[in-house]
Amino acid sequence: METSQNAALSAFLRRLLIRSALTLEEQQAILSLTGEREPVPARIDVVSPGETVDTSCLVSKGLVARYDQMLDGQRQVTSYYIPGDMCDLHSVVVPKASWSITAVSQSSVVRIPHRQLRTLCLDYPSIALAFWRDGTVDASIFAKWVGNLGRKNAKARIAHIICEMGTRMEAAGLGPRMSFEFNVTQEQLSDASGLTPVHVNRTLQDIRGDGLLTFSKGHVEVKNWDALVSVAEFDPAYLMLASPPHRVVATGRGLEAVHVR
Amino acid sequence: METSQNAALSAFLRRLLIRSALTLEEQQAILSLTGEREPVPARIDVVSPGETVDTSCLVSKGLVARYDQMLDGQRQVTSYYIPGDMCDLHSVVVPKASWSITAVSQSSVVRIPHRQLRTLCLDYPSIALAFWRDGTVDASIFAKWVGNLGRKNAKARIAHIICEMGTRMEAAGLGPRMSFEFNVTQEQLSDASGLTPVHVNRTLQDIRGDGLLTFSKGHVEVKNWDALVSVAEFDPAYLMLASPPHRVVATGRGLEAVHVR
DNA sequence: CGCTTCGTTGACGTCTATCAATTCATGTGG
DNA sequence: CCACATGAATTGATAGACGTCAACGAAGCG
């Protein structure tokens, strides 16, 4: 599976380069990471709470989610991960998880040993900062979801999730935001939106009735992006896709963060 | 205000040392950071959305919150920061904020230039990793809040916030979890719990009626910690206070891990 | 003393949950 | 090709949690 591993690493590198400027040497170092590719059936956990891992999982296919489980079995998804995302890169610095990571649909992950990632961090400080920056984006997404769940109604919540996934899919080169694969059942979507499956169903019908989008068999067709954005109050700034990539460099006068095109 | 600056830096260092092992030299490097101490009146923003900052704010007094604002003015707090917390350490790698940071009560912050923090990261890779680890804890808190808001009722949400703040206060040496200052009004608490002020009021009465705690004038008195934990389904694992501090040791070279309390 | 902020209460409305079927799509085996 | 099982989507009826609106009381403060 050499080639799909490389494809996944390239996707990961592309993701990093959106926000972090890396030298060719640093890029090469990332591309030379290795790990075992492992198919994961839908609904199977990749990481379980309390588990201490020594690898980070790079999503190479499918859709993966991080979630919390309540005592009565209810789940709350806190974030989705698409191909090119390293769904627990942070485990490099915090190897013990207190949450679950699961494959939403049939997926594949590449498990990259922490040892390799740590070596990269120590050899290339800019890579360490790029990883930290990547984690900051994840945190920003979590924070935005807090706002969605705390302050928005069912329609806006679901609309926001669709907006986010469309935007991220497009940024990752996985299809246009107007028409993309989002392989979740309505029940799984209820775990992300903090609603019940029944209410998700009704809300989707409602959204469809408004002519915003259709969602069927894991495929999203957005009919009216602007209206969807408006309903969701979606502002993509939190995804940090727009600014030029950062790099911390040594200049004559010291260290500066610069924008690199 | 030399002394209070130093006190804040010591608190920050203590926070880092809970989860990251640092050598004495690294510790010294952190303690020699400098910045301007600045009082912030209650309800005044420290960082605004869209702003690009060149300092990170270390909370030295009071209570600070990160929040998102909806178009209709509703707010959702995503996290609280107490003295010793660096409320936007991540701005070192992502200087442009898409959220607000505000003083909840009368507070003070020390603004530490990114330039100094970046120098530390490049000179001491372990500090970069410690900062990343710190950000990972923040992200873990966000994620937990997603679960609270998405899947818990009013009583559990408020109970969970109290449990978290009590645990963090105690860990930071700011008072026992059974009795601590939490200087928020019921209205501000509604911004954190995703409820209305009226419902917060009723829920607090309900919680008090259950004999779990009293909350008045910014002071929390927990009457029955275990019951509170049970109502909240609070599991402190996500705060990452329990495991021994981590250190990444370069393979071959023998840097020993230092455990300092 | 009057102003302002905060906490409190009551009545009522609505959004979402709950419970229980039913339909629909897909796949499997006889 | 049909019978059957399974998971997903859909629908209806009802209940409950929380929101909304409006008012009032308490406490701090110039």
mmCIF file of N, CA and C (backbone and C1' of nucleotides) in Angstrom, chain B residues 43 185-187 198 201-202 205, chain C residues 5-11 17:
data_model
loop_
_atom_site.group_PDB
_atom_site.id
_atom_site.type_symbol
_atom_site.label_atom_id
_atom_site.label_comp_id
_atom_site.label_asym_id
_atom_site.label_seq_id
_atom_site.Cartn_x
_atom_site.Cartn_y
_atom_site.Cartn_z
ATOM 1 N N ARG B 43 -15.890 43.116 31.890
ATOM 2 C CA ARG B 43 -16.642 43.254 30.632
ATOM 3 C C ARG B 43 -15.909 43.994 29.530
ATOM 4 N N THR B 185 -21.642 36.736 37.041
ATOM 5 C CA THR B 185 -23.055 36.959 37.340
ATOM 6 C C THR B 185 -23.841 35.806 36.728
ATOM 7 N N GLN B 186 -25.074 35.682 37.114
ATOM 8 C CA GLN B 186 -25.908 34.625 36.535
ATOM 9 C C GLN B 186 -26.051 34.830 35.031
ATOM 10 N N GLU B 187 -26.068 36.075 34.628
ATOM 11 C CA GLU B 187 -26.177 36.347 33.200
ATOM 12 C C GLU B 187 -24.929 35.860 32.463
ATOM 13 N N VAL B 198 -32.676 33.720 32.961
ATOM 14 C CA VAL B 198 -33.800 33.280 33.776
ATOM 15 C C VAL B 198 -33.693 31.801 34.110
ATOM 16 N N ASN B 201 -31.007 31.085 36.644
ATOM 17 C CA ASN B 201 -31.488 31.405 37.985
ATOM 18 C C ASN B 201 -32.298 30.254 38.568
ATOM 19 N N ARG B 202 -33.216 29.765 37.784
ATOM 20 C CA ARG B 202 -34.067 28.671 38.294
ATOM 21 C C ARG B 202 -33.277 27.397 38.511
ATOM 22 N N GLN B 205 -31.289 27.599 41.709
ATOM 23 C CA GLN B 205 -32.155 27.353 42.869
ATOM 24 C C GLN B 205 -32.419 25.864 43.025
ATOM 25 P P DT C 5 -26.480 49.586 34.221
ATOM 26 O "O5'" DT C 5 -26.166 48.293 35.080
ATOM 27 C "C5'" DT C 5 -25.122 48.333 36.058
ATOM 28 C "C4'" DT C 5 -25.301 47.176 37.011
ATOM 29 C "C3'" DT C 5 -25.605 45.836 36.314
ATOM 30 O "O3'" DT C 5 -24.699 44.870 36.804
ATOM 31 C "C1'" DT C 5 -27.148 46.231 38.046
ATOM 32 P P DC C 6 -24.650 43.401 36.160
ATOM 33 O "O5'" DC C 6 -25.464 42.549 37.233
ATOM 34 C "C5'" DC C 6 -25.018 42.553 38.589
ATOM 35 C "C4'" DC C 6 -26.077 41.894 39.451
ATOM 36 C "C3'" DC C 6 -26.515 40.518 38.959
ATOM 37 O "O3'" DC C 6 -26.185 39.570 39.953
ATOM 38 C "C1'" DC C 6 -28.380 41.887 39.553
ATOM 39 P P DG C 7 -26.462 37.997 39.681
ATOM 40 O "O5'" DG C 7 -27.852 37.782 40.425
ATOM 41 C "C5'" DG C 7 -27.952 38.119 41.796
ATOM 42 C "C4'" DG C 7 -29.391 38.025 42.247
ATOM 43 C "C3'" DG C 7 -30.060 36.666 41.994
ATOM 44 O "O3'" DG C 7 -30.637 36.226 43.215
ATOM 45 C "C1'" DG C 7 -31.416 38.428 41.175
ATOM 46 P P DT C 8 -31.298 34.762 43.285
ATOM 47 O "O5'" DT C 8 -32.828 35.027 42.990
ATOM 48 C "C5'" DT C 8 -33.559 35.928 43.834
ATOM 49 C "C4'" DT C 8 -34.958 36.112 43.315
ATOM 50 C "C3'" DT C 8 -35.691 34.820 42.915
ATOM 51 O "O3'" DT C 8 -36.686 34.595 43.906
ATOM 52 C "C1'" DT C 8 -36.112 36.612 41.408
ATOM 53 P P DT C 9 -37.488 33.217 43.925
ATOM 54 O "O5'" DT C 9 -38.796 33.575 43.091
ATOM 55 C "C5'" DT C 9 -39.555 34.735 43.455
ATOM 56 C "C4'" DT C 9 -40.621 35.008 42.412
ATOM 57 C "C3'" DT C 9 -41.355 33.774 41.876
ATOM 58 O "O3'" DT C 9 -42.694 33.815 42.325
ATOM 59 C "C1'" DT C 9 -40.819 35.309 40.149
ATOM 60 P P DG C 10 -43.723 32.622 42.050
ATOM 61 O "O5'" DG C 10 -44.481 33.111 40.726
ATOM 62 C "C5'" DG C 10 -45.151 34.356 40.738
ATOM 63 C "C4'" DG C 10 -45.851 34.576 39.412
ATOM 64 C "C3'" DG C 10 -46.538 33.331 38.846
ATOM 65 O "O3'" DG C 10 -47.849 33.685 38.415
ATOM 66 C "C1'" DG C 10 -45.051 34.239 37.242
ATOM 67 P P DA C 11 -48.887 32.598 37.897
ATOM 68 O "O5'" DA C 11 -48.943 32.949 36.344
ATOM 69 C "C5'" DA C 11 -49.007 34.322 35.934
ATOM 70 C "C4'" DA C 11 -49.002 34.374 34.424
ATOM 71 C "C3'" DA C 11 -49.744 33.220 33.748
ATOM 72 O "O3'" DA C 11 -50.429 33.709 32.603
ATOM 73 C "C1'" DA C 11 -47.494 33.241 33.045
ATOM 74 P P DA C 17 -33.739 17.356 20.390
ATOM 75 O "O5'" DA C 17 -34.784 16.721 21.411
ATOM 76 C "C5'" DA C 17 -34.669 17.051 22.791
ATOM 77 C "C4'" DA C 17 -35.483 16.090 23.640
ATOM 78 C "C3'" DA C 17 -35.206 14.608 23.419
ATOM 79 O "O3'" DA C 17 -35.273 13.944 24.677
ATOM 80 C "C1'" DA C 17 -37.478 15.094 22.902
#
